[in-house]
PDB file of C-alpha atoms in Angstrom:
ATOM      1  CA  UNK A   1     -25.778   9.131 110.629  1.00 54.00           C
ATOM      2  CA  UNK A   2     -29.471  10.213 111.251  1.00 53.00           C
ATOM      3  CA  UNK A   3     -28.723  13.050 109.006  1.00 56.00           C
ATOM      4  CA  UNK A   4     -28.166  10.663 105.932  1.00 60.00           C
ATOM      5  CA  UNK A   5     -31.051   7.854 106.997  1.00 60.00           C
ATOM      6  CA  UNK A   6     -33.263  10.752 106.396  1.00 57.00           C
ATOM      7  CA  UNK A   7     -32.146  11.665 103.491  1.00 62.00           C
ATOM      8  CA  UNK A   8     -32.126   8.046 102.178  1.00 64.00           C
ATOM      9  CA  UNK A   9     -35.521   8.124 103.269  1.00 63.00           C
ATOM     10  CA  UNK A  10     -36.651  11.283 101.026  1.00 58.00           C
ATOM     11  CA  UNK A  11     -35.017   9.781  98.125  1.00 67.00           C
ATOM     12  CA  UNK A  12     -37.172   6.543  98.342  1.00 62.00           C
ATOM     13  CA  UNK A  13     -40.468   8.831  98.756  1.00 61.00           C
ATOM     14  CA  UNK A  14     -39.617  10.825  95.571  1.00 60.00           C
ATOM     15  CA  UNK A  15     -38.374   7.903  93.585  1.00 64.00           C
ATOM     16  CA  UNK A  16     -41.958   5.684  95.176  1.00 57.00           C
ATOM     17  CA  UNK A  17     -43.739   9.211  93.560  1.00 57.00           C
ATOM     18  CA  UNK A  18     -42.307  10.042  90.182  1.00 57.00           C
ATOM     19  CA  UNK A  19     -42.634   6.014  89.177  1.00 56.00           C
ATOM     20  CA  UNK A  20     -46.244   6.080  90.659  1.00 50.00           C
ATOM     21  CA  UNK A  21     -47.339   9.559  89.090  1.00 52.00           C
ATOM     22  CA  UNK A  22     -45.262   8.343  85.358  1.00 53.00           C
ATOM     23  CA  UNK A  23     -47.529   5.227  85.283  1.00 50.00           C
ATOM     24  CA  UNK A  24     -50.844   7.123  86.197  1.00 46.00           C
ATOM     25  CA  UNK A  25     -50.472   9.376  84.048  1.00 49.00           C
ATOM     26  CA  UNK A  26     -50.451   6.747  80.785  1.00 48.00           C
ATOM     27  CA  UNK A  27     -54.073   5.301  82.123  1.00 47.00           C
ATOM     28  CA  UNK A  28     -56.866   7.406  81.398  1.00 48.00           C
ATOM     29  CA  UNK A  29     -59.287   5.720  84.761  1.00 53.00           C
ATOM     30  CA  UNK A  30     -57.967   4.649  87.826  1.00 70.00           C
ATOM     31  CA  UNK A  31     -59.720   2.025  90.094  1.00 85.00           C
ATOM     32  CA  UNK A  32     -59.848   2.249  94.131  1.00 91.00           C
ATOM     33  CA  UNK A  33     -59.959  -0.556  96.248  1.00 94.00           C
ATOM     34  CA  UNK A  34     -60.241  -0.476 100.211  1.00 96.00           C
ATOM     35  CA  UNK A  35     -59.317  -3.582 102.652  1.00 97.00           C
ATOM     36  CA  UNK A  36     -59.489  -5.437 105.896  1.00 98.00           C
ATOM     37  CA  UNK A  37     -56.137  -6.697 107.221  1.00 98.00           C
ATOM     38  CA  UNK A  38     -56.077  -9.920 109.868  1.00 99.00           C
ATOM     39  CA  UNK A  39     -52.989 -11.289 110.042  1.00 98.00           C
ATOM     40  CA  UNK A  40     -49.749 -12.323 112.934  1.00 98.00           C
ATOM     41  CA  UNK A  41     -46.637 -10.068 114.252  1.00 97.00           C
ATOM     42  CA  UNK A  42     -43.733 -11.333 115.332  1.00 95.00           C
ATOM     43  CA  UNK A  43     -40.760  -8.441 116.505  1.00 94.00           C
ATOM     44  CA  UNK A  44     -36.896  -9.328 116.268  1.00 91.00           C
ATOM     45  CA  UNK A  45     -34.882  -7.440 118.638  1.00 90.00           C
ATOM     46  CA  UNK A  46     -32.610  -8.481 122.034  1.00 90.00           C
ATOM     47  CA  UNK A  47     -35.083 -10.458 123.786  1.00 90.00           C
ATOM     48  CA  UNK A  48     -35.945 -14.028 122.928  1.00 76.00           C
ATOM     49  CA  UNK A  49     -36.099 -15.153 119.734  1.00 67.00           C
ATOM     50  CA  UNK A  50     -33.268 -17.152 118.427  1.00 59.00           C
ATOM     51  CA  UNK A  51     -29.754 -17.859 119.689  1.00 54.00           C
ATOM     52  CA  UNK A  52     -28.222 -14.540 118.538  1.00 54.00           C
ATOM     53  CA  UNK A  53     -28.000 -11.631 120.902  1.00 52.00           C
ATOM     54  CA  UNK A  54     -30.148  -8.652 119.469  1.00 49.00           C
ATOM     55  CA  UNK A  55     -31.947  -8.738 115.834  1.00 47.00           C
ATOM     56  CA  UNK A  56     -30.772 -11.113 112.898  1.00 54.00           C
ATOM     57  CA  UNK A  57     -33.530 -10.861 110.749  1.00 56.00           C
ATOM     58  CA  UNK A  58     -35.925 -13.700 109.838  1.00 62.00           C
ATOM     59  CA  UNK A  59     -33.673 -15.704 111.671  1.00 63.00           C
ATOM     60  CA  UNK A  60     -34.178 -13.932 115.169  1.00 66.00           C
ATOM     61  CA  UNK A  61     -38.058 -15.970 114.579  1.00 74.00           C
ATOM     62  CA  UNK A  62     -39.765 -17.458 117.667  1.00 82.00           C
ATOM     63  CA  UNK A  63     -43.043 -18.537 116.995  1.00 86.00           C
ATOM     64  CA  UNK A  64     -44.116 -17.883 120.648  1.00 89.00           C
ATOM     65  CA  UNK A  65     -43.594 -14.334 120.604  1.00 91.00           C
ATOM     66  CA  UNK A  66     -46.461 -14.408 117.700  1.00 94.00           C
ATOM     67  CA  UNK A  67     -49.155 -11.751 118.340  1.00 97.00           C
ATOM     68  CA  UNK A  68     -52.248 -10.270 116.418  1.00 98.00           C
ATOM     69  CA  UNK A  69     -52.407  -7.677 113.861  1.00 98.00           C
ATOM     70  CA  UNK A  70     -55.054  -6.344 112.599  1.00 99.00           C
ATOM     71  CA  UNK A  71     -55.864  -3.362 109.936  1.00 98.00           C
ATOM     72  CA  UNK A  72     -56.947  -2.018 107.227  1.00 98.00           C
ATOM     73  CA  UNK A  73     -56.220   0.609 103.876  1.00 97.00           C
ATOM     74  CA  UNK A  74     -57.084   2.034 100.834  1.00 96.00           C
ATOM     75  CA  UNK A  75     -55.523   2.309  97.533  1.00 94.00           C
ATOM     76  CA  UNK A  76     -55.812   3.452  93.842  1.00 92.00           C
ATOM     77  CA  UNK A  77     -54.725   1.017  91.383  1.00 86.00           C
ATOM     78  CA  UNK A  78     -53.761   2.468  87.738  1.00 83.00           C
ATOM     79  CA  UNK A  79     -52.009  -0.378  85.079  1.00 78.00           C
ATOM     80  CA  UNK A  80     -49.049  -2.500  87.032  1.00 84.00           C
ATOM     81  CA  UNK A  81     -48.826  -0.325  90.542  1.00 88.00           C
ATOM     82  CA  UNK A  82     -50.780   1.391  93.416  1.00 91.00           C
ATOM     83  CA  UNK A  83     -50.594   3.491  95.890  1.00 92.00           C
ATOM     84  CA  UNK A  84     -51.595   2.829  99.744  1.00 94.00           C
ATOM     85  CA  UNK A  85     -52.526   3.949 102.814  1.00 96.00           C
ATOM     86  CA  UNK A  86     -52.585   1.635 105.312  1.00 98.00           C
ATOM     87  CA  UNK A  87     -53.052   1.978 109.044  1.00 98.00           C
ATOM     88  CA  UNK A  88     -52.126  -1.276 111.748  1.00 98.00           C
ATOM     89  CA  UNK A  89     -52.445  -2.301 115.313  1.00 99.00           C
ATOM     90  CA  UNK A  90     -50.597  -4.682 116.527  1.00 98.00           C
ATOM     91  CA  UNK A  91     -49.255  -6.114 120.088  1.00 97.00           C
ATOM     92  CA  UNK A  92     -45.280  -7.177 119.532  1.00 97.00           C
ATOM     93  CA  UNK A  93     -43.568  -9.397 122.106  1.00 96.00           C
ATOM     94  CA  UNK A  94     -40.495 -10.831 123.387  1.00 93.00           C
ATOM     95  CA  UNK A  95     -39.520 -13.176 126.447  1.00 93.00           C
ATOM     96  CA  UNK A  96     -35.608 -14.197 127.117  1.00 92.00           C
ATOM     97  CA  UNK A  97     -37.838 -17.314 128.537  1.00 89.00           C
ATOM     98  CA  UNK A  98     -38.043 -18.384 125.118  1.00 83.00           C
ATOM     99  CA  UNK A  99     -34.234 -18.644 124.011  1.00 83.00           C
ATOM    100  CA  UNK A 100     -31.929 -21.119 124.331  1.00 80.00           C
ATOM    101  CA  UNK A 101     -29.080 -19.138 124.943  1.00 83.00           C
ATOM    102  CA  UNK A 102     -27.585 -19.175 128.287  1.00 86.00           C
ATOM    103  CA  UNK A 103     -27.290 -14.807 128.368  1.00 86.00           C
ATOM    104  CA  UNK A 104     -30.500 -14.428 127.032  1.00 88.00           C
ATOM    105  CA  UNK A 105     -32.101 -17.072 129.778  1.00 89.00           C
ATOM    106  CA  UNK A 106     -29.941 -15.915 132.856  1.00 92.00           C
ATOM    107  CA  UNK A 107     -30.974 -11.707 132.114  1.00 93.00           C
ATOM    108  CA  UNK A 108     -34.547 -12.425 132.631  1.00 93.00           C
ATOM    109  CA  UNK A 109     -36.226 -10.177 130.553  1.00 95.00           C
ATOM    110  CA  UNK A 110     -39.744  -9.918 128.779  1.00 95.00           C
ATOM    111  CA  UNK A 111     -41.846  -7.070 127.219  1.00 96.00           C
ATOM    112  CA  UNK A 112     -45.329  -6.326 125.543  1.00 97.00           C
ATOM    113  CA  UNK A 113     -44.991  -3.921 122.859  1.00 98.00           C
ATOM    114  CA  UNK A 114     -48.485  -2.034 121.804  1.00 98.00           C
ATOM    115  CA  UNK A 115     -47.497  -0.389 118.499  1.00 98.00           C
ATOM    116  CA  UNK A 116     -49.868   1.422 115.781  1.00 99.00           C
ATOM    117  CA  UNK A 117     -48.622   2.285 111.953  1.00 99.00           C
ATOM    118  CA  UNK A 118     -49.491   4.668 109.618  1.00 98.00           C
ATOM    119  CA  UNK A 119     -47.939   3.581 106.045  1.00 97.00           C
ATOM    120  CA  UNK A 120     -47.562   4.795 102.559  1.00 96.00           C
ATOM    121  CA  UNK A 121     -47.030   1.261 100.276  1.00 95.00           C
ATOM    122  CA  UNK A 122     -46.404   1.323  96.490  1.00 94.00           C
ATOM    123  CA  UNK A 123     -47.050  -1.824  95.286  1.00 93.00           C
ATOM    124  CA  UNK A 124     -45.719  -3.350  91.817  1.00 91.00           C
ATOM    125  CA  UNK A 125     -47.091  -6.103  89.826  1.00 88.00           C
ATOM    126  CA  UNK A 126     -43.661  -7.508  87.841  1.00 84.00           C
ATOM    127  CA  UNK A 127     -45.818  -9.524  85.818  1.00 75.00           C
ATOM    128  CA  UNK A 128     -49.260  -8.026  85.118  1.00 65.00           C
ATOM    129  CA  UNK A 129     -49.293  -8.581  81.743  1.00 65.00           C
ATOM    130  CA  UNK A 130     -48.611 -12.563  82.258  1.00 62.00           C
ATOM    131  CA  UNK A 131     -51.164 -14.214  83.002  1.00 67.00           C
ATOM    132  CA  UNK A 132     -51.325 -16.902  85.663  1.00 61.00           C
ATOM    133  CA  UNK A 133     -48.560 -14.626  87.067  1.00 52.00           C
ATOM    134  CA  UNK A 134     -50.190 -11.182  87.057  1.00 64.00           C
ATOM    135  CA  UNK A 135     -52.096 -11.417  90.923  1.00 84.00           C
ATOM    136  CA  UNK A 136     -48.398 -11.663  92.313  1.00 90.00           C
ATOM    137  CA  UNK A 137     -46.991  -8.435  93.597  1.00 94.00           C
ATOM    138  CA  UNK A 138     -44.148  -6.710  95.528  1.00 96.00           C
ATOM    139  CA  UNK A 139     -44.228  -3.652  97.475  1.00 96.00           C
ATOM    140  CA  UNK A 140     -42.120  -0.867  99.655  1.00 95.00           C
ATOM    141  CA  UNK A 141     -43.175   2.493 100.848  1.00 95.00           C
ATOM    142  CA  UNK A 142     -42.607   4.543 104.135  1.00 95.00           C
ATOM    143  CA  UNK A 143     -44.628   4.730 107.334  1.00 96.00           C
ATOM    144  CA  UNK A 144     -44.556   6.356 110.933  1.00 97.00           C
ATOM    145  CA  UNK A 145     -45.100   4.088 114.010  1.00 98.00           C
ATOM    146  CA  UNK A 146     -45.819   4.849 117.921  1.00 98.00           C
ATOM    147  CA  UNK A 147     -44.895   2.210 120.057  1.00 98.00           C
ATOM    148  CA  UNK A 148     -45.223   1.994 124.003  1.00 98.00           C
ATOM    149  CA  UNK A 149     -42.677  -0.943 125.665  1.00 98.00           C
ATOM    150  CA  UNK A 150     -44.129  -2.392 128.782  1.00 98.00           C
ATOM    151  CA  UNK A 151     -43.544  -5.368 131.458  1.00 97.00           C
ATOM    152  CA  UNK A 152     -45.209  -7.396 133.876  1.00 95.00           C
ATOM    153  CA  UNK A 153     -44.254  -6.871 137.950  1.00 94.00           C
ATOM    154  CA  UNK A 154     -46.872  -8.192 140.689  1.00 91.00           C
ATOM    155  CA  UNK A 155     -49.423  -8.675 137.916  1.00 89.00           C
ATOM    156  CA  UNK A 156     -49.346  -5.197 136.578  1.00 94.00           C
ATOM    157  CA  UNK A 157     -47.521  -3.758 133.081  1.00 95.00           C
ATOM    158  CA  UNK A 158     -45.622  -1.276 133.841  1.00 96.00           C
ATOM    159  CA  UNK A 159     -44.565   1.402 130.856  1.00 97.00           C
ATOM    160  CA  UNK A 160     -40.699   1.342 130.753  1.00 96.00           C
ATOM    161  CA  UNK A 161     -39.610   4.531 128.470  1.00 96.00           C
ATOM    162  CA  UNK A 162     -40.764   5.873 131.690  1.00 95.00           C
ATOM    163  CA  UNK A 163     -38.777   4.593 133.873  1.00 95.00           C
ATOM    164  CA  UNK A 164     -34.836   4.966 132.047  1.00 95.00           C
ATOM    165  CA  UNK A 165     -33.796   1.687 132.785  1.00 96.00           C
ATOM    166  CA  UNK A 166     -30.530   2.081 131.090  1.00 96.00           C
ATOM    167  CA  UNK A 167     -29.627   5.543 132.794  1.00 94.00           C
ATOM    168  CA  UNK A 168     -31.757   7.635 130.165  1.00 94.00           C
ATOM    169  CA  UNK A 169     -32.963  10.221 132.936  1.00 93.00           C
ATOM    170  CA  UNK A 170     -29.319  10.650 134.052  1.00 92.00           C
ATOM    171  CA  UNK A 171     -27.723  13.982 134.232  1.00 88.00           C
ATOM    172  CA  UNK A 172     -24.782  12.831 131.783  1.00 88.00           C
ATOM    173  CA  UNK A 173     -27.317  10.393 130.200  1.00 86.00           C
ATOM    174  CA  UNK A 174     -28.599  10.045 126.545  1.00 90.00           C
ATOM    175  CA  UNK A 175     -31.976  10.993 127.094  1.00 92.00           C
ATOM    176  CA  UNK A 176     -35.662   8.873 126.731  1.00 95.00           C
ATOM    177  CA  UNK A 177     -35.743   7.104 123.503  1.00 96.00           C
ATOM    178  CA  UNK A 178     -38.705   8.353 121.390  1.00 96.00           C
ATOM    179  CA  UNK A 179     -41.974   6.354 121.176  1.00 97.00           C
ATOM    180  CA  UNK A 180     -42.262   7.371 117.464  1.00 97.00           C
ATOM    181  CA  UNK A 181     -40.216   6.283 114.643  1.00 97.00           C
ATOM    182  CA  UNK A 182     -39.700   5.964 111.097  1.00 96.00           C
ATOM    183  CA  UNK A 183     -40.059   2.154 109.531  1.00 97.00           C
ATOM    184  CA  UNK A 184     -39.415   1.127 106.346  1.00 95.00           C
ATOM    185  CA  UNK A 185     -42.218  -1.174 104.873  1.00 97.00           C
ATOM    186  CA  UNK A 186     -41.530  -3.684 102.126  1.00 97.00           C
ATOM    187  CA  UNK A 187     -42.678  -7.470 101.077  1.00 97.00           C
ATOM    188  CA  UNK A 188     -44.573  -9.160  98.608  1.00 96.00           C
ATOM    189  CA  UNK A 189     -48.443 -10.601  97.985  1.00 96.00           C
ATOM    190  CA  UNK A 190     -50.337 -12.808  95.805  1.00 94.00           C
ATOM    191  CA  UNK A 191     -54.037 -11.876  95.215  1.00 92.00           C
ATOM    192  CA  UNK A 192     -56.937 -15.034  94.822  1.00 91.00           C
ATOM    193  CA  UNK A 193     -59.906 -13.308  92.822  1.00 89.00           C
ATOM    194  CA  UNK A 194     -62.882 -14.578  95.047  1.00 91.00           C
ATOM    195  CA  UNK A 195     -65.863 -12.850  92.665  1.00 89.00           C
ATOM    196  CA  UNK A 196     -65.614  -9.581  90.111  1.00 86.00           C
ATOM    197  CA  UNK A 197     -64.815  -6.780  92.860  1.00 89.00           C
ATOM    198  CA  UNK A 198     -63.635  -8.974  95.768  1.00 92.00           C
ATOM    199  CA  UNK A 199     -60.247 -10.456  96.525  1.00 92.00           C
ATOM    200  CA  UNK A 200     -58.535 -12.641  99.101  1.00 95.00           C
ATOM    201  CA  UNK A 201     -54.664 -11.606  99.224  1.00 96.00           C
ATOM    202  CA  UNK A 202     -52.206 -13.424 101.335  1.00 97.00           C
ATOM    203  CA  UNK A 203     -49.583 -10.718 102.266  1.00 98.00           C
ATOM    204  CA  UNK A 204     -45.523 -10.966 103.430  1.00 98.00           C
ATOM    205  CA  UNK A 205     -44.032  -7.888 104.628  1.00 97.00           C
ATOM    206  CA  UNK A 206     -41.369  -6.510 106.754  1.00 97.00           C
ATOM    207  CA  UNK A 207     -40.371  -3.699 108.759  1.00 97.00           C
ATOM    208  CA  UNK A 208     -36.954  -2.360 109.274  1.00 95.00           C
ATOM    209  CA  UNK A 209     -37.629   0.719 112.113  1.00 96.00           C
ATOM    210  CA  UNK A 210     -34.692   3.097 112.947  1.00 96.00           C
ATOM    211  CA  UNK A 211     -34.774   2.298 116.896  1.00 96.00           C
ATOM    212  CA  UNK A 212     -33.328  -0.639 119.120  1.00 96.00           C
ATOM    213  CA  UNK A 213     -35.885   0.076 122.074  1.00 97.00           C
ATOM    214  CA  UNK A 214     -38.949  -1.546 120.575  1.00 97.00           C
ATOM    215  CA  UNK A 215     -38.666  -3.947 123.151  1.00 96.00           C
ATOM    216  CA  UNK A 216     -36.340  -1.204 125.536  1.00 97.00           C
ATOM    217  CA  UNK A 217     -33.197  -2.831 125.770  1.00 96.00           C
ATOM    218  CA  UNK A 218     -30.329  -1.823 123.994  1.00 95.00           C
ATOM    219  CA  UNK A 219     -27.106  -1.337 125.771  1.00 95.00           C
ATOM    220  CA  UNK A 220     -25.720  -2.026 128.997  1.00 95.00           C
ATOM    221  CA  UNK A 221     -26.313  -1.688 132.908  1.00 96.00           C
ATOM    222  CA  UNK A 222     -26.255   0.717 134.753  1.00 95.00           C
ATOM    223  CA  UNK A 223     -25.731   1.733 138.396  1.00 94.00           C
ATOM    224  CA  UNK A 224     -28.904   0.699 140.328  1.00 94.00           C
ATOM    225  CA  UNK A 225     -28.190   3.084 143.120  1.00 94.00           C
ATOM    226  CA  UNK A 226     -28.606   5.957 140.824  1.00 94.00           C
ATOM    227  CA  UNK A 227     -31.075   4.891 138.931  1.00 94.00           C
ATOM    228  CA  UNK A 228     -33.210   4.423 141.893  1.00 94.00           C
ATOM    229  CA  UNK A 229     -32.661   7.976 143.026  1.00 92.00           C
ATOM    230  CA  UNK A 230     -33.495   9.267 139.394  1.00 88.00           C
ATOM    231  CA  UNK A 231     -35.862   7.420 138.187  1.00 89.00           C
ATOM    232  CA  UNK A 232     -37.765   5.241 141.270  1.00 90.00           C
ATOM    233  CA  UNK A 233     -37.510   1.923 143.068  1.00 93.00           C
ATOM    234  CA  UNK A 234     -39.050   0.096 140.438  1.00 94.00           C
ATOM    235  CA  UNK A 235     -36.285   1.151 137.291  1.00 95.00           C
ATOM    236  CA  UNK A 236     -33.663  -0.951 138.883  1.00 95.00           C
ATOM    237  CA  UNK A 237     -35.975  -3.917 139.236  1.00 95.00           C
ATOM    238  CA  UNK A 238     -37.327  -4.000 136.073  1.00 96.00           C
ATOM    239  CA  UNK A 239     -33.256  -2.578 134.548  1.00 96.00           C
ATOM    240  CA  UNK A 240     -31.906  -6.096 135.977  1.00 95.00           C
ATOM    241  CA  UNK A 241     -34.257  -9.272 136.615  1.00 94.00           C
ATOM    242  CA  UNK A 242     -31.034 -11.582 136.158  1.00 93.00           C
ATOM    243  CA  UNK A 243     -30.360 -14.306 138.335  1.00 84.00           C
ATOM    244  CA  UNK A 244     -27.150 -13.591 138.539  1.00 88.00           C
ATOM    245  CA  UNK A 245     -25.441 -10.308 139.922  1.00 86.00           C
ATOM    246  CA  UNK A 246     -24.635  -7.698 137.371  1.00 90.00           C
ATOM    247  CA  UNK A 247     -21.606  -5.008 137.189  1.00 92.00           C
ATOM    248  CA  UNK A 248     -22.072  -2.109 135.789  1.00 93.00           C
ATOM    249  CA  UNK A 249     -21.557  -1.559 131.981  1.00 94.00           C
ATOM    250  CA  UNK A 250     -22.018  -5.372 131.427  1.00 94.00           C
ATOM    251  CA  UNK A 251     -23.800  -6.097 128.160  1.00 94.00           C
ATOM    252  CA  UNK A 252     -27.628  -5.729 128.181  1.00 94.00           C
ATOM    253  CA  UNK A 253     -28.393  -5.804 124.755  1.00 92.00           C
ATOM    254  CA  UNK A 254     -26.815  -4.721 121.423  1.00 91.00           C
ATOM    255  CA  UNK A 255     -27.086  -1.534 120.242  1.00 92.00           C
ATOM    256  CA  UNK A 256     -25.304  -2.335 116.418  1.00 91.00           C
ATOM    257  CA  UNK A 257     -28.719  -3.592 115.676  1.00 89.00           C
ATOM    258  CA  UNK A 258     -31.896  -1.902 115.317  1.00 93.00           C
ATOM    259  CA  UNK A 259     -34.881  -3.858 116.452  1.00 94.00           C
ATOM    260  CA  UNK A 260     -37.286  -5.037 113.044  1.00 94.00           C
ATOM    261  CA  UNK A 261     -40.710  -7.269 113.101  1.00 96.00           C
ATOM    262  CA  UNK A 262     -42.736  -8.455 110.514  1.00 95.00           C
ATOM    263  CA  UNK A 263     -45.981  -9.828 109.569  1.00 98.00           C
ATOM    264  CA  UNK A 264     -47.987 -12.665 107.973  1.00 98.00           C
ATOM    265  CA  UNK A 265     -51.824 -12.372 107.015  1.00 98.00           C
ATOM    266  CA  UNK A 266     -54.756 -11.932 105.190  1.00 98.00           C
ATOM    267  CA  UNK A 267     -56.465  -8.981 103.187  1.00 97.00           C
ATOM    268  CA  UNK A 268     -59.485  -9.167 102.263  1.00 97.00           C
ATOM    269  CA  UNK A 269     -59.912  -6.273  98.986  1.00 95.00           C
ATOM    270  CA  UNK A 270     -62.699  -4.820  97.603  1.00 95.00           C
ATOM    271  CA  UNK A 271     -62.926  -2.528  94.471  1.00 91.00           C
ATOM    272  CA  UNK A 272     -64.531   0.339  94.701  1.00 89.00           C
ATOM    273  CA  UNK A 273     -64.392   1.243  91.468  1.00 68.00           C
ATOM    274  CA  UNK A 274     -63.305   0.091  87.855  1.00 55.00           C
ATOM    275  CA  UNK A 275     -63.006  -4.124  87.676  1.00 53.00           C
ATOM    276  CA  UNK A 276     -60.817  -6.078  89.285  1.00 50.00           C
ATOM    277  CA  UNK A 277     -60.161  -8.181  86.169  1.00 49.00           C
ATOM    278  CA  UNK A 278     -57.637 -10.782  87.162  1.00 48.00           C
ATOM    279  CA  UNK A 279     -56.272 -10.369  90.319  1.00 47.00           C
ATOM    280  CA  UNK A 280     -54.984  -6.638  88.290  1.00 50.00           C
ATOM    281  CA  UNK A 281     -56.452  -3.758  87.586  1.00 48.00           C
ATOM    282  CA  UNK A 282     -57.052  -3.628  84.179  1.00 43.00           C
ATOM    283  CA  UNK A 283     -57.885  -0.071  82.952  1.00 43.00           C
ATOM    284  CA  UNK A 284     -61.125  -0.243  80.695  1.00 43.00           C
ATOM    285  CA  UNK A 285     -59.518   2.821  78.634  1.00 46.00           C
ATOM    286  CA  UNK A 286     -55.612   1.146  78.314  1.00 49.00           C
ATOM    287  CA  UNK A 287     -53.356   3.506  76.062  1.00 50.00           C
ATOM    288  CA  UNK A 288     -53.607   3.107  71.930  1.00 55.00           C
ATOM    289  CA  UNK A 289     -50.635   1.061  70.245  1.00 54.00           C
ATOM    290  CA  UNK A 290     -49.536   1.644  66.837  1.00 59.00           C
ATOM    291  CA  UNK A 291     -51.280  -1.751  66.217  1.00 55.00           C
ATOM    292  CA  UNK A 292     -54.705  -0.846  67.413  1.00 53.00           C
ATOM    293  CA  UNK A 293     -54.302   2.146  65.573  1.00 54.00           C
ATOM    294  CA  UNK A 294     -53.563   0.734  61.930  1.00 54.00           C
ATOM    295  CA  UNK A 295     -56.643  -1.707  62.829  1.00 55.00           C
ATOM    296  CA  UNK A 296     -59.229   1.626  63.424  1.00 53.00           C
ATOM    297  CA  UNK A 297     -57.972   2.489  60.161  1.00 54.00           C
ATOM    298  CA  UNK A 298     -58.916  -1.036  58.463  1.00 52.00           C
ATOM    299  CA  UNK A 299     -62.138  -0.724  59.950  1.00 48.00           C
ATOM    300  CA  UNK A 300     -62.537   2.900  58.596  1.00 46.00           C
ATOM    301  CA  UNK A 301     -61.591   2.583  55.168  1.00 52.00           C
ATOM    302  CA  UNK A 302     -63.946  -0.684  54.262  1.00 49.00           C
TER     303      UNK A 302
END
């Protein structure tokens, strides 16, 4: 399964590349633009969120588990797309304090998630020949995160990957998740032209990763005994906060879904070079057309 997520992966890079370096290569002058990101998280995975039990999506939303994001990127613009880099901070969260669901409210659980991305974005503009229409744009790529799940006991945050709390340190155990991971970046923008090389863009986008321990729960519970012994007094406390006892292998989360966030904000774009035109970036050398080329004749021959 791995195996053919990373090959699905490849594919998109090398399809992202060959429609990128096709259109560059019709422009004669590229333009580069760099920009300031401010903007909200919000991560959908077991805890919280809505009344489903792990990730649904936009529909896993709680708007108290909104955090900060900030970043910022760079990108060179030739005729309809560009191509990004694009580095992010941002603090995820999630607190079963926040659902309504019964499960989700008796197990107790909350977590901070500190999590930086690098990114490579391609983004398209569908309609940058219509005006009116041509500052709206969509966009997917592929980026690299590093996240680090932690919790709150006696006023402290405590790292959990650390600490196995679902038997991950056990001798016939799966192992510590990794704290880096593969995400998939895609969404959609629309740019406001604030003055020639400046623009205001308010950007959508979402982020499927390849992990269900962004906020470390995925599957079930273990025996606290033994993960005392392996792992330390505190992996049982922090494993099961329920106020209710707990047998072992009862559900903890649900591992058929991989954890996802997304994120809502503001870039604010300047061009570094060429003109920003409107809200694309029109090339001040854009290919002949037979049409333009009759005209130069007209204009030749009087």
């Amino acid at each position: 399964m791995k195996t053919i997520k990373i090959l699905r992966i490849q594919t998109l890079i090398i399809c992202l590349l060959i429609l990128f370096s096709s259109n560059a290569q019709t422009y004669k002058s590229n333009s580069w633009s760099a920009n300031l990101y401010l903007g909200a998280s919000n991560m959908m995975g077991d805890l919280g969120g809505s009344n489903f039990i792990g990730s649904r999506g936009v529909f896993d939303y709680d708007f108290r588990a909104t955090r900060l994001a900030v970043g910022t990127g760079i990108n060179m613009n030739t005729g309809a797309f560009s191509l990004g880099l694009n580095l992010l901070f941002t603090r995820l969260a999630g607190n079963d304090e926040y659902s309504a669901q019964d499960f989700q409210v008796d197990r107790n659980l909350c977590v901070r998630t500190d999590l930086f991305e690098a990114s490579f974005l391609t983004e398209y503009r569908p309609f940058s020949r219509t005006k009116g229409f041509n500052r709206f744009y969509v966009y997917t790529g592929i980026g690299g995160i590093y996240y680090q799940p932690k919790t709150k006991l006696n006023d402290d945050w405590i790292k959990l990957r650390t600490l196995g709390t679902e038997g991950q340190y056990f001798d016939d155990g799966p192992g510590p998740y990794s704290e880096l991971d593969v995400v998939i970046p895609y969404g959609l923008g629309y740019k406001f032209r604030l003055a020639k090389s400046t623009s205001l863009i308010l950007d959508l986008g979402f982020r499927k990763t390849f992990t269900d321990y962004l906020d470390d729960v995925s599957t079930v519970y273990v025996d606290p005994v033994l993960l005392a012994s392996s792992n330390g007094i505190e992996s049982p406390i922090l494993s099961n906060r329920s106020n209710t006892p707990k047998v072992i292998g009862d559900e903890r989360g649900n591992p058929d879904k991989d954890d996802m966030y997304f994120l809502l904000g503001l870039k604010f774009e300047y061009i570094l070079g060429g003109k920003a035109g409107d809200g694309c970036y029109y090339n001040r050398n854009p290919p002949k057309t037979r049409s333009t080329k009759i005209n130069q004749r007209k204009m030749f021959t009087r």
